[in-house]
CSV table of C-alpha atoms in Angstrom, one decimal:
chain,number,residue,atom,x,y,z
A,905,MET,CA,72.4,106.2,118.2
A,906,MET,CA,76.2,106.2,117.8
A,907,MET,CA,78.6,103.9,119.5
A,908,THR,CA,81.4,105.5,121.4
A,909,GLY,CA,84.7,104.7,123.1
A,910,TYR,CA,86.5,101.4,123.2
A,911,ALA,CA,83.8,99.2,121.6
A,912,LYS,CA,83.5,101.6,118.5
A,913,TRP,CA,87.2,101.7,117.8
A,914,MET,CA,87.7,98.0,118.6
A,915,ALA,CA,85.1,97.2,116.0
A,916,ILE,CA,86.7,99.6,113.4
A,917,GLY,CA,90.1,98.2,114.2
A,918,ILE,CA,89.0,94.6,113.6
A,919,ALA,CA,87.3,95.8,110.4
A,920,THR,CA,90.5,97.3,109.2
A,921,ILE,CA,92.5,94.1,110.0
A,922,LEU,CA,89.8,92.2,108.2
A,923,HIS,CA,90.2,94.5,105.1
A,924,PHE,CA,93.9,93.6,105.0
A,925,LEU,CA,93.1,89.8,105.3
A,926,VAL,CA,90.2,89.8,102.8
A,927,ASP,CA,92.1,91.6,100.1
A,928,GLY,CA,95.2,89.5,100.7
A,929,LEU,CA,93.3,86.2,100.7
A,930,CYS,CA,91.5,87.0,97.4
A,931,VAL,CA,94.6,88.0,95.5
A,932,CYS,CA,96.6,85.1,97.0
A,933,CYS,CA,93.9,82.6,95.9
A,934,LEU,CA,93.9,84.1,92.4
A,935,TYR,CA,97.6,83.9,92.0
A,936,LEU,CA,97.7,80.3,93.2
A,937,MET,CA,95.1,79.4,90.7
A,938,ALA,CA,96.8,81.3,87.9
A,939,GLY,CA,100.1,79.5,88.6
A,940,ASN,CA,98.5,76.1,88.4
A,941,GLY,CA,98.4,75.5,84.6
A,942,LEU,CA,96.2,78.3,83.3
A,943,ASP,CA,97.1,79.8,80.0
A,944,THR,CA,97.2,83.6,79.4
A,945,SER,CA,93.6,83.9,78.2
A,946,GLY,CA,92.5,81.9,81.2
A,947,ILE,CA,94.5,84.1,83.7
A,948,VAL,CA,93.0,87.3,82.0
A,949,ALA,CA,89.4,85.8,82.3
A,950,LEU,CA,90.0,84.9,85.9
A,951,PHE,CA,91.3,88.3,87.0
A,952,LEU,CA,88.7,90.2,85.0
A,953,THR,CA,85.9,88.1,86.5
A,954,TYR,CA,87.1,88.7,90.0
A,955,ASN,CA,87.7,92.5,89.6
A,956,ILE,CA,84.4,93.2,87.9
A,957,LEU,CA,82.4,91.4,90.5
A,958,ALA,CA,84.5,92.7,93.5
A,959,PHE,CA,84.3,96.3,92.4
A,960,MET,CA,81.5,96.9,89.9
A,961,THR,CA,78.9,95.1,92.0
A,962,GLN,CA,79.4,97.2,95.1
A,963,PRO,CA,76.7,99.7,94.3
A,964,LEU,CA,74.2,96.9,94.3
A,965,THR,CA,75.7,95.3,97.3
A,966,GLY,CA,75.6,98.7,99.1
A,967,TRP,CA,71.9,99.2,98.1
A,968,TRP,CA,71.2,95.7,99.7
A,969,ILE,CA,73.2,96.4,102.9
A,970,ASP,CA,71.5,99.8,103.4
A,971,ARG,CA,68.2,97.9,103.7
A,972,LEU,CA,69.4,95.2,106.0
A,973,THR,CA,67.9,95.2,109.5
A,974,HIS,CA,70.8,93.2,110.8
A,975,ARG,CA,73.8,94.3,108.7
A,976,GLN,CA,76.1,91.6,110.3
A,977,VAL,CA,74.4,89.3,107.7
A,978,ALA,CA,76.6,90.9,105.1
A,979,LEU,CA,79.8,90.0,107.1
A,980,LEU,CA,78.7,86.5,107.6
A,981,THR,CA,77.7,86.2,103.9
A,982,ALA,CA,81.2,87.5,102.9
A,983,THR,CA,82.9,85.1,105.2
A,984,GLY,CA,80.9,82.2,103.9
A,985,LEU,CA,81.5,83.1,100.3
A,986,LEU,CA,85.3,83.4,100.9
A,987,THR,CA,85.5,80.1,102.8
A,988,THR,CA,83.5,78.4,100.1
A,989,ALA,CA,85.9,79.8,97.5
A,990,VAL,CA,89.0,78.5,99.2
A,991,ALA,CA,87.4,75.1,99.7
A,992,LEU,CA,86.4,75.0,96.0
A,993,GLN,CA,90.0,75.9,95.1
A,994,VAL,CA,91.3,73.0,97.2
A,995,ALA,CA,88.8,70.7,95.5
A,996,ALA,CA,89.8,72.0,92.0
A,997,VAL,CA,93.5,71.2,92.6
A,998,TYR,CA,92.6,67.8,93.9
A,999,LEU,CA,90.3,67.0,90.9
A,1000,GLN,CA,92.7,68.4,88.4
A,1001,SER,CA,94.8,65.2,88.4
A,1002,PHE,CA,91.6,63.2,87.6
A,1003,ASN,CA,89.9,65.6,85.2
A,1004,PRO,CA,92.1,68.6,84.0
A,1005,SER,CA,89.3,70.1,82.0
A,1006,ILE,CA,87.2,70.8,85.2
A,1007,TYR,CA,89.9,72.9,86.7
A,1008,TRP,CA,89.1,75.9,84.5
A,1009,PHE,CA,85.4,75.7,85.4
A,1010,LEU,CA,86.1,75.5,89.1
A,1011,ALA,CA,88.7,78.3,88.9
A,1012,ILE,CA,86.0,80.7,87.3
A,1013,VAL,CA,83.4,79.7,89.9
A,1014,THR,CA,86.0,80.3,92.7
A,1015,ALA,CA,86.7,83.8,91.2
A,1016,VAL,CA,83.0,84.5,91.2
A,1017,LEU,CA,82.7,83.6,94.9
A,1018,LEU,CA,85.9,85.6,95.8
A,1019,GLY,CA,84.5,88.7,93.9
A,1020,MET,CA,81.1,88.5,95.6
A,1021,GLY,CA,82.6,87.9,99.0
A,1022,ASN,CA,85.0,90.8,98.6
A,1023,SER,CA,82.1,93.1,97.4
A,1024,ALA,CA,80.0,92.2,100.4
A,1025,PHE,CA,82.8,92.7,102.9
A,1026,HIS,CA,84.0,96.1,101.6
A,1027,VAL,CA,80.5,97.6,101.6
A,1028,TRP,CA,79.8,96.2,105.1
A,1029,GLY,CA,83.1,97.6,106.4
A,1030,GLY,CA,82.5,101.0,104.8
A,1031,LYS,CA,79.0,101.2,106.2
A,1032,LEU,CA,80.1,100.1,109.6
A,1033,THR,CA,82.8,102.7,109.8
A,1034,ALA,CA,80.6,105.6,108.5
A,1035,THR,CA,77.8,104.8,110.9
A,1036,MET,CA,79.9,104.1,114.0
A,1037,THR,CA,82.0,107.3,113.6
A,1038,ASN,CA,79.2,109.5,112.3
A,1039,ASN,CA,81.1,109.9,109.0
A,1040,ASP,CA,84.4,110.8,110.6
A,1041,MET,CA,87.1,111.1,107.9
A,1042,ARG,CA,89.7,109.7,110.3
A,1043,GLY,CA,87.9,106.5,110.8
A,1044,LEU,CA,87.1,106.2,107.1
A,1045,GLY,CA,90.7,106.6,106.3
A,1046,ILE,CA,91.9,104.0,108.7
A,1047,PHE,CA,89.4,101.4,107.4
A,1048,VAL,CA,90.3,101.9,103.7
A,1049,SER,CA,94.0,102.1,104.3
A,1050,SER,CA,94.9,98.5,105.0
A,1051,GLY,CA,93.6,96.8,101.8
A,1052,VAL,CA,96.5,97.9,99.5
A,1053,VAL,CA,99.1,96.3,101.8
A,1054,GLY,CA,97.0,93.1,102.0
A,1055,LEU,CA,96.9,93.0,98.1
A,1056,THR,CA,100.7,93.5,97.9
A,1057,ILE,CA,101.4,90.8,100.5
A,1058,GLY,CA,99.1,88.4,98.7
A,1059,VAL,CA,100.8,89.0,95.4
A,1060,LEU,CA,104.4,88.8,96.7
A,1061,TYR,CA,104.0,85.9,99.1
A,1062,ALA,CA,101.2,83.9,97.7
A,1063,SER,CA,101.3,80.4,99.2
A,1064,TRP,CA,99.0,77.8,100.6
A,1065,TRP,CA,100.2,78.6,104.1
A,1066,LEU,CA,99.4,82.2,103.7
A,1067,LEU,CA,96.0,81.4,102.3
A,1068,ALA,CA,95.2,79.1,105.2
A,1069,GLY,CA,96.4,81.5,107.8
A,1070,MET,CA,94.4,84.4,106.4
A,1071,LEU,CA,91.2,82.3,106.0
A,1072,LEU,CA,91.6,81.2,109.7
A,1073,LEU,CA,91.9,84.8,110.9
A,1074,ILE,CA,89.0,86.0,108.8
A,1075,THR,CA,86.8,83.2,110.2
A,1076,VAL,CA,87.8,84.0,113.8
A,1077,LEU,CA,87.5,87.8,113.5
A,1078,GLY,CA,84.2,87.3,111.5
A,1079,VAL,CA,82.8,85.6,114.6
A,1080,ILE,CA,84.1,88.1,117.1
A,1081,THR,CA,83.1,91.2,115.3
A,1082,PRO,CA,79.3,90.8,115.6
A,1083,ARG,CA,79.7,90.3,119.3
A,1084,LEU,CA,81.6,93.6,119.7
A,1085,SER,CA,78.9,95.5,117.8
A,1086,ALA,CA,75.8,93.5,118.7
A,1087,ASN,CA,73.5,96.6,118.3
A,1088,ILE,CA,75.0,97.7,115.0
A,1089,SER,CA,71.5,97.5,113.5
A,1090,GLU,CA,70.5,100.5,115.7
A,1091,VAL,CA,73.5,102.6,114.7
A,1092,ARG,CA,72.7,105.5,112.4
A,1093,THR,CA,74.6,108.5,111.2
A,1094,THR,CA,73.2,111.8,112.5
A,1095,ILE,CA,74.3,113.9,109.5
A,1096,SER,CA,71.5,116.2,108.2
A,1097,GLN,CA,70.0,116.1,104.8
A,1098,PRO,CA,72.2,117.7,102.2
A,1099,ALA,CA,71.6,121.4,101.3
A,1100,GLU,CA,71.6,120.5,97.6
A,1101,THR,CA,68.5,119.0,96.1
A,1102,GLY,CA,67.7,117.3,92.7
A,1103,THR,CA,70.0,118.5,90.0
A,1104,GLN,CA,72.6,120.0,92.3
A,1105,LEU,CA,72.9,116.7,94.3
A,1106,TRP,CA,73.5,114.6,91.2
A,1107,PHE,CA,76.0,117.2,89.8
A,1108,TRP,CA,78.1,117.0,93.0
A,1109,LEU,CA,77.8,113.3,93.2
A,1110,LEU,CA,79.0,113.0,89.5
A,1111,ALA,CA,81.9,115.4,90.2
A,1112,ILE,CA,83.0,113.3,93.1
A,1113,LEU,CA,82.8,110.1,91.1
A,1114,LEU,CA,84.8,111.7,88.2
A,1115,PHE,CA,87.4,112.8,90.7
A,1116,VAL,CA,87.7,109.3,92.1
A,1117,LEU,CA,88.0,107.9,88.6
A,1118,LEU,CA,90.7,110.4,87.9
A,1119,ARG,CA,92.5,109.6,91.2
A,1120,SER,CA,92.5,105.9,90.3
A,1121,PHE,CA,94.0,106.8,86.9
A,1122,VAL,CA,96.6,109.2,88.3
A,1123,GLY,CA,97.5,106.7,91.1
A,1124,GLU,CA,98.5,104.2,88.4
A,1125,ILE,CA,100.5,106.5,86.1
A,1126,VAL,CA,102.3,108.5,88.8
A,1127,SER,CA,104.8,105.6,89.2
A,1128,VAL,CA,105.2,104.9,85.4
A,1129,GLY,CA,108.8,104.3,84.6
A,1130,LEU,CA,109.8,103.1,88.1
A,1131,GLU,CA,111.3,99.6,88.3
A,1132,LYS,CA,108.8,97.8,90.6
A,1133,LYS,CA,110.7,95.2,92.4
A,1134,SER,CA,109.2,93.4,95.4
A,1135,ASP,CA,110.7,95.8,97.9
A,1136,ILE,CA,109.5,98.8,95.8
A,1137,LEU,CA,106.0,97.4,95.5
A,1138,LEU,CA,105.9,96.9,99.3
A,1139,LEU,CA,107.1,100.5,99.9
A,1140,LEU,CA,104.5,101.9,97.5
A,1141,ALA,CA,101.8,100.0,99.2
A,1142,ILE,CA,102.8,101.2,102.7
A,1143,THR,CA,103.0,104.7,101.3
A,1144,ALA,CA,99.5,104.5,99.9
A,1145,MET,CA,98.3,103.0,103.2
A,1146,LEU,CA,99.8,105.9,105.2
A,1147,GLY,CA,98.2,108.4,102.8
A,1148,LYS,CA,94.7,107.0,103.2
A,1149,ALA,CA,95.1,106.7,106.9
A,1150,GLY,CA,96.5,110.3,107.2
A,1151,GLY,CA,94.1,112.0,104.8
A,1152,GLY,CA,91.3,112.3,107.2
A,1153,TRP,CA,93.5,113.9,109.9
A,1154,MET,CA,94.8,116.3,107.3
A,1155,ALA,CA,91.3,117.4,106.3
A,1156,ARG,CA,90.3,117.8,109.9
A,1157,TRP,CA,93.1,120.2,110.4
A,1158,CYS,CA,93.2,122.1,107.1
A,1159,GLY,CA,89.6,121.7,105.8
A,1160,ILE,CA,88.5,119.4,103.0
A,1161,SER,CA,88.7,121.9,100.1
A,1162,HIS,CA,92.1,123.1,101.0
A,1163,SER,CA,93.4,119.6,101.6
A,1164,ILE,CA,92.1,118.3,98.2
A,1165,VAL,CA,93.6,121.2,96.3
A,1166,ALA,CA,96.9,120.8,98.1
A,1167,CYS,CA,97.1,117.0,97.5
A,1168,VAL,CA,96.2,117.4,93.8
A,1169,GLY,CA,98.8,120.1,93.4
A,1170,ILE,CA,101.6,118.1,95.1
A,1171,THR,CA,100.7,115.0,93.0
A,1172,ALA,CA,100.8,117.0,89.8
A,1173,ALA,CA,104.2,118.6,90.7
A,1174,CYS,CA,105.6,115.1,91.5
A,1175,MET,CA,104.4,113.8,88.1
A,1176,MET,CA,106.3,116.6,86.4
A,1177,PHE,CA,109.5,115.8,88.3
A,1178,ARG,CA,111.0,113.4,85.9
A,1179,ASN,CA,112.7,113.1,82.5
A,1180,SER,CA,112.8,110.4,79.8
A,1181,GLU,CA,115.6,108.4,81.5
A,1182,VAL,CA,115.2,109.2,85.2
A,1183,VAL,CA,112.3,108.6,87.5
A,1184,PRO,CA,113.3,109.7,91.1
A,1185,MET,CA,111.9,107.6,93.9
A,1186,THR,CA,111.1,110.6,96.3
A,1187,PRO,CA,108.6,112.4,94.0
A,1188,VAL,CA,106.9,109.1,93.2
A,1189,ILE,CA,106.5,108.3,96.9
A,1190,LEU,CA,105.3,111.8,97.7
A,1191,GLY,CA,102.9,111.8,94.9
A,1192,ILE,CA,101.4,108.5,95.8
A,1193,PHE,CA,101.0,109.6,99.4
A,1194,ALA,CA,99.4,112.8,98.4
A,1195,ILE,CA,96.8,111.4,96.0
A,1196,ASN,CA,95.8,108.7,98.4
A,1197,CYS,CA,95.2,111.3,101.2
A,1198,THR,CA,92.1,112.3,99.2
A,1199,MET,CA,90.3,108.9,99.6
A,1200,PRO,CA,88.6,109.5,103.0
A,1201,MET,CA,87.8,113.0,102.0
A,1202,THR,CA,85.8,111.9,98.9
A,1203,LEU,CA,84.2,109.1,100.8
A,1204,HIS,CA,83.1,111.6,103.5
A,1205,LEU,CA,81.7,114.0,100.9
A,1206,ALA,CA,79.7,111.2,99.2
A,1207,ASN,CA,78.2,110.1,102.4
A,1208,ARG,CA,77.1,113.7,103.1
A,1209,LEU,CA,75.3,113.7,99.8
A,1210,LEU,CA,73.7,110.4,100.4
A,1211,PRO,CA,72.9,110.3,104.2
A,1212,LEU,CA,71.7,107.0,105.6
A,1213,ARG,CA,72.8,105.3,102.4
A,1214,GLU,CA,76.5,104.9,103.2
A,1215,GLY,CA,76.6,101.4,101.6
A,1216,LEU,CA,75.5,102.8,98.3
A,1217,SER,CA,77.9,105.7,98.6
A,1218,PHE,CA,80.9,103.4,99.3
A,1219,GLY,CA,79.9,101.1,96.5
A,1220,LEU,CA,79.5,103.8,93.9
A,1221,LEU,CA,83.0,105.2,94.7
A,1222,ALA,CA,84.5,101.7,94.5
A,1223,ALA,CA,82.9,100.9,91.2
A,1224,VAL,CA,84.6,103.8,89.4
A,1225,LEU,CA,88.1,102.6,90.5
A,1226,ILE,CA,88.1,99.9,87.9
A,1227,PRO,CA,87.5,102.2,84.8
A,1228,GLY,CA,90.4,104.4,86.0
A,1229,TYR,CA,92.7,101.5,86.5
A,1230,LEU,CA,91.9,100.0,83.0
A,1231,LEU,CA,92.3,103.3,81.3
A,1232,ALA,CA,95.7,103.9,83.0
A,1233,ASN,CA,96.9,100.4,81.9
A,1234,GLY,CA,95.2,100.3,78.5
A,1235,LEU,CA,96.0,103.7,77.1
A,1236,HIS,CA,99.4,104.3,75.6
A,1237,LEU,CA,100.5,107.6,77.2
A,1238,THR,CA,103.6,109.4,75.8
A,1239,ALA,CA,105.7,111.6,77.9
A,1240,ASP,CA,103.9,114.6,76.4
A,1241,HIS,CA,100.5,113.2,77.4
A,1242,ARG,CA,101.7,112.8,81.0
A,1243,PHE,CA,103.1,116.2,81.0
A,1244,MET,CA,99.9,117.8,79.7
A,1245,LEU,CA,97.9,116.0,82.4
A,1246,SER,CA,100.3,117.0,85.2
A,1247,ALA,CA,100.4,120.6,83.9
A,1248,LEU,CA,96.6,120.7,83.9
A,1249,LEU,CA,96.2,119.3,87.4
A,1250,LEU,CA,98.9,121.7,88.7
A,1251,THR,CA,97.3,124.7,87.1
A,1252,ILE,CA,93.8,123.8,88.4
A,1253,ALA,CA,95.2,123.2,92.0
A,1254,VAL,CA,97.2,126.5,91.9
A,1255,GLU,CA,94.5,128.7,90.6
A,1256,VAL,CA,91.7,127.2,92.7
A,1257,GLY,CA,93.9,127.3,95.7
A,1258,LEU,CA,94.8,131.0,95.0
A,1259,LEU,CA,91.1,131.9,94.6
A,1260,MET,CA,90.3,130.4,98.0
A,1261,LEU,CA,93.3,132.2,99.6
A,1262,MET,CA,91.8,135.5,98.1
A,1263,GLY,CA,88.5,134.7,100.0
A,1264,GLU,CA,86.5,133.3,97.2
A,1265,LYS,CA,84.1,130.7,98.5
A,1266,ARG,CA,81.4,130.5,95.9
A,1267,LYS,CA,81.1,127.0,94.5
A,1268,ASN,CA,80.2,128.2,91.0
A,1269,VAL,CA,83.3,130.4,90.8
A,1270,LEU,CA,85.6,127.6,92.0
A,1271,MET,CA,84.1,125.0,89.6
A,1272,GLY,CA,84.2,127.6,86.9
A,1273,ALA,CA,87.9,127.9,87.5
A,1274,VAL,CA,88.3,124.2,87.0
A,1275,ALA,CA,86.3,124.3,83.7
A,1276,VAL,CA,88.1,127.3,82.2
A,1277,ASN,CA,91.5,125.7,82.9
A,1278,ILE,CA,90.5,122.6,81.1
A,1279,LEU,CA,89.4,124.7,78.2
A,1280,THR,CA,92.5,126.9,78.0
A,1281,ASN,CA,95.4,124.9,79.5
A,1282,VAL,CA,95.0,121.7,77.4
A,1283,PRO,CA,94.9,123.5,74.0
A,1284,LEU,CA,97.7,125.8,74.9
A,1285,ASN,CA,100.1,123.0,75.9
A,1286,TYR,CA,99.0,120.9,72.9
A,1287,ILE,CA,99.9,123.7,70.5
A,1288,LEU,CA,103.3,124.4,72.2
A,1289,LEU,CA,104.2,120.7,72.3
A,1290,THR,CA,103.1,120.0,68.7
A,1291,TYR,CA,104.3,123.2,66.9
A,1292,GLY,CA,107.2,124.2,69.1
A,1293,ASN,CA,107.6,125.9,72.5
A,1294,SER,CA,108.9,129.2,71.2
A,1295,LEU,CA,108.9,132.4,73.3
A,1296,GLU,CA,106.6,134.2,70.8
A,1297,ARG,CA,104.0,131.4,70.9
A,1298,LEU,CA,104.2,131.2,74.6
A,1299,ILE,CA,103.6,134.9,75.1
A,1300,ILE,CA,100.7,135.0,72.6
A,1301,GLY,CA,99.2,131.9,74.1
A,1302,GLU,CA,99.4,133.2,77.7
A,1303,LEU,CA,97.8,136.6,76.7
A,1304,ILE,CA,94.9,134.8,74.9
A,1305,VAL,CA,94.4,132.7,78.0
A,1306,LEU,CA,94.5,135.8,80.3
A,1307,VAL,CA,91.8,137.5,78.2
A,1308,VAL,CA,89.6,134.4,78.0
A,1309,GLU,CA,89.8,133.8,81.8
A,1310,ALA,CA,89.0,137.3,82.6
A,1311,LEU,CA,85.9,137.2,80.5
A,1312,TRP,CA,85.0,133.8,81.9
A,1313,TYR,CA,85.3,135.1,85.5
A,1314,TYR,CA,83.3,138.2,84.7
A,1315,GLY,CA,80.4,135.9,83.7
A,1316,PHE,CA,80.4,134.7,87.4
A,1317,VAL,CA,81.4,137.7,89.5
A,1318,ARG,CA,80.0,140.5,87.3
A,1319,GLN,CA,82.8,142.8,88.3
A,1320,TRP,CA,85.4,143.7,85.6
A,1321,ARG,CA,88.1,144.7,88.2
A,1322,ARG,CA,87.7,141.5,90.2
A,1323,ALA,CA,87.5,139.3,87.1
A,1324,ALA,CA,90.8,140.9,85.8
A,1325,ILE,CA,92.6,140.5,89.1
A,1326,TYR,CA,91.5,136.8,89.4
A,1327,SER,CA,92.8,136.1,85.8
A,1328,LEU,CA,96.0,138.0,86.2
A,1329,LEU,CA,97.0,136.7,89.6
A,1330,CYS,CA,96.0,133.1,88.9
A,1331,ASN,CA,97.7,132.8,85.6
A,1332,ALA,CA,100.9,134.6,86.8
A,1333,THR,CA,101.1,132.4,89.9
A,1334,SER,CA,100.5,129.1,88.0
A,1335,PHE,CA,102.9,130.0,85.2
A,1336,LEU,CA,105.7,131.0,87.7
A,1337,ILE,CA,105.2,127.8,89.8
A,1338,GLY,CA,105.2,125.6,86.6
A,1339,LEU,CA,108.4,127.3,85.4
A,1340,LEU,CA,110.1,126.9,88.8
A,1341,ILE,CA,109.3,123.2,88.8
A,1342,GLN,CA,110.7,122.7,85.3
A,1343,ILE,CA,113.9,124.6,86.3
A,1344,ILE,CA,114.4,122.5,89.4
A,1345,THR,CA,113.7,119.3,87.4
A,1346,ILE,CA,116.3,120.3,84.8
A,1347,TYR,CA,118.8,121.3,87.5
A,1348,LEU,CA,118.5,118.1,89.6
A,1349,LEU,CA,118.0,115.6,86.8
């Protein structure tokens, strides 16, 4: 059974508002606690505890919610945990004047409750949206879009009044939502079992997870060098929200594969559009919008691989966001590193996109194009950046890449003529587009 019409979209709309409120409340609560006398190590422990529990536990939470007969229990559990966390924070602030040492303990317990409540809510909302819309990317994009703005509002305007207002709205909407979707326990997606079985299913699921991790990584580094004042942070959050909300519509119009390739290519081109002193705002905004457009697409694809396990699917994708975020903020990436990454992503997007335009639909050929570009593009750019980007080295390197890719494609298509055409056209197009972007960058910056 699939809910339709007003009731369906009303429930999803309320879940989207709740997403904004829950993320905003959690980060607002954390910032209020962090600003109340905790030292640096205490603040780090507080935020790590929350983020690990909020994201890394979502696969387990999803496994649990998928097995619930009445899934509204998850929403009520999340609301109860968040309410308890806020009440405990109030108690911690009150008791701090009597016993300062207890504040640290209560702060960690509050972070635990916030993390578990956040985890339960997100998986509940993802499951609700997927089942009610039959895995419609438009609905998925709308639900996931509001959280980033909630986070930004919670950070920029953290206050007790904001915390109280958000908690009140969460409680009210948490009571209303089950009434709007009283028969949610009967709602099931009608998507068929995936064509892939066994090893293939795990391969594609792993590929999606790696892409989501990369998206989290790229989403952080695309704005490196930009001065992030409060108005800029809010603009970036709104841009990310619009990208997530619009990605599902884009994929419906253009197809998932073409949309993902286009979004990756646009993001990579925007990452290249900078120099050591100047980071233009427009490419950053466009890059953040493009990379976030892929979020509902990957969620939709994961749901297709794991039918009737939408909670687990949502949780797995959420869990890999934290490693990507930590890598982006923990690794010291030089300008050369960022250039190599953007050049690799642009080359993959251009060549895979060109193969699809030439009518190539075989998954092994398209995935082979991704693999061979990793094997050739990275070493070539490393050598040129390390030993000098001379014309002779560039020509020799491109010729070697041309031969290697022709041999590689022959292993898939078993036709020398087709393999040579694929290699020649793909390499020539990616080289010329990369050269054009660098010329434009130099001219405008």
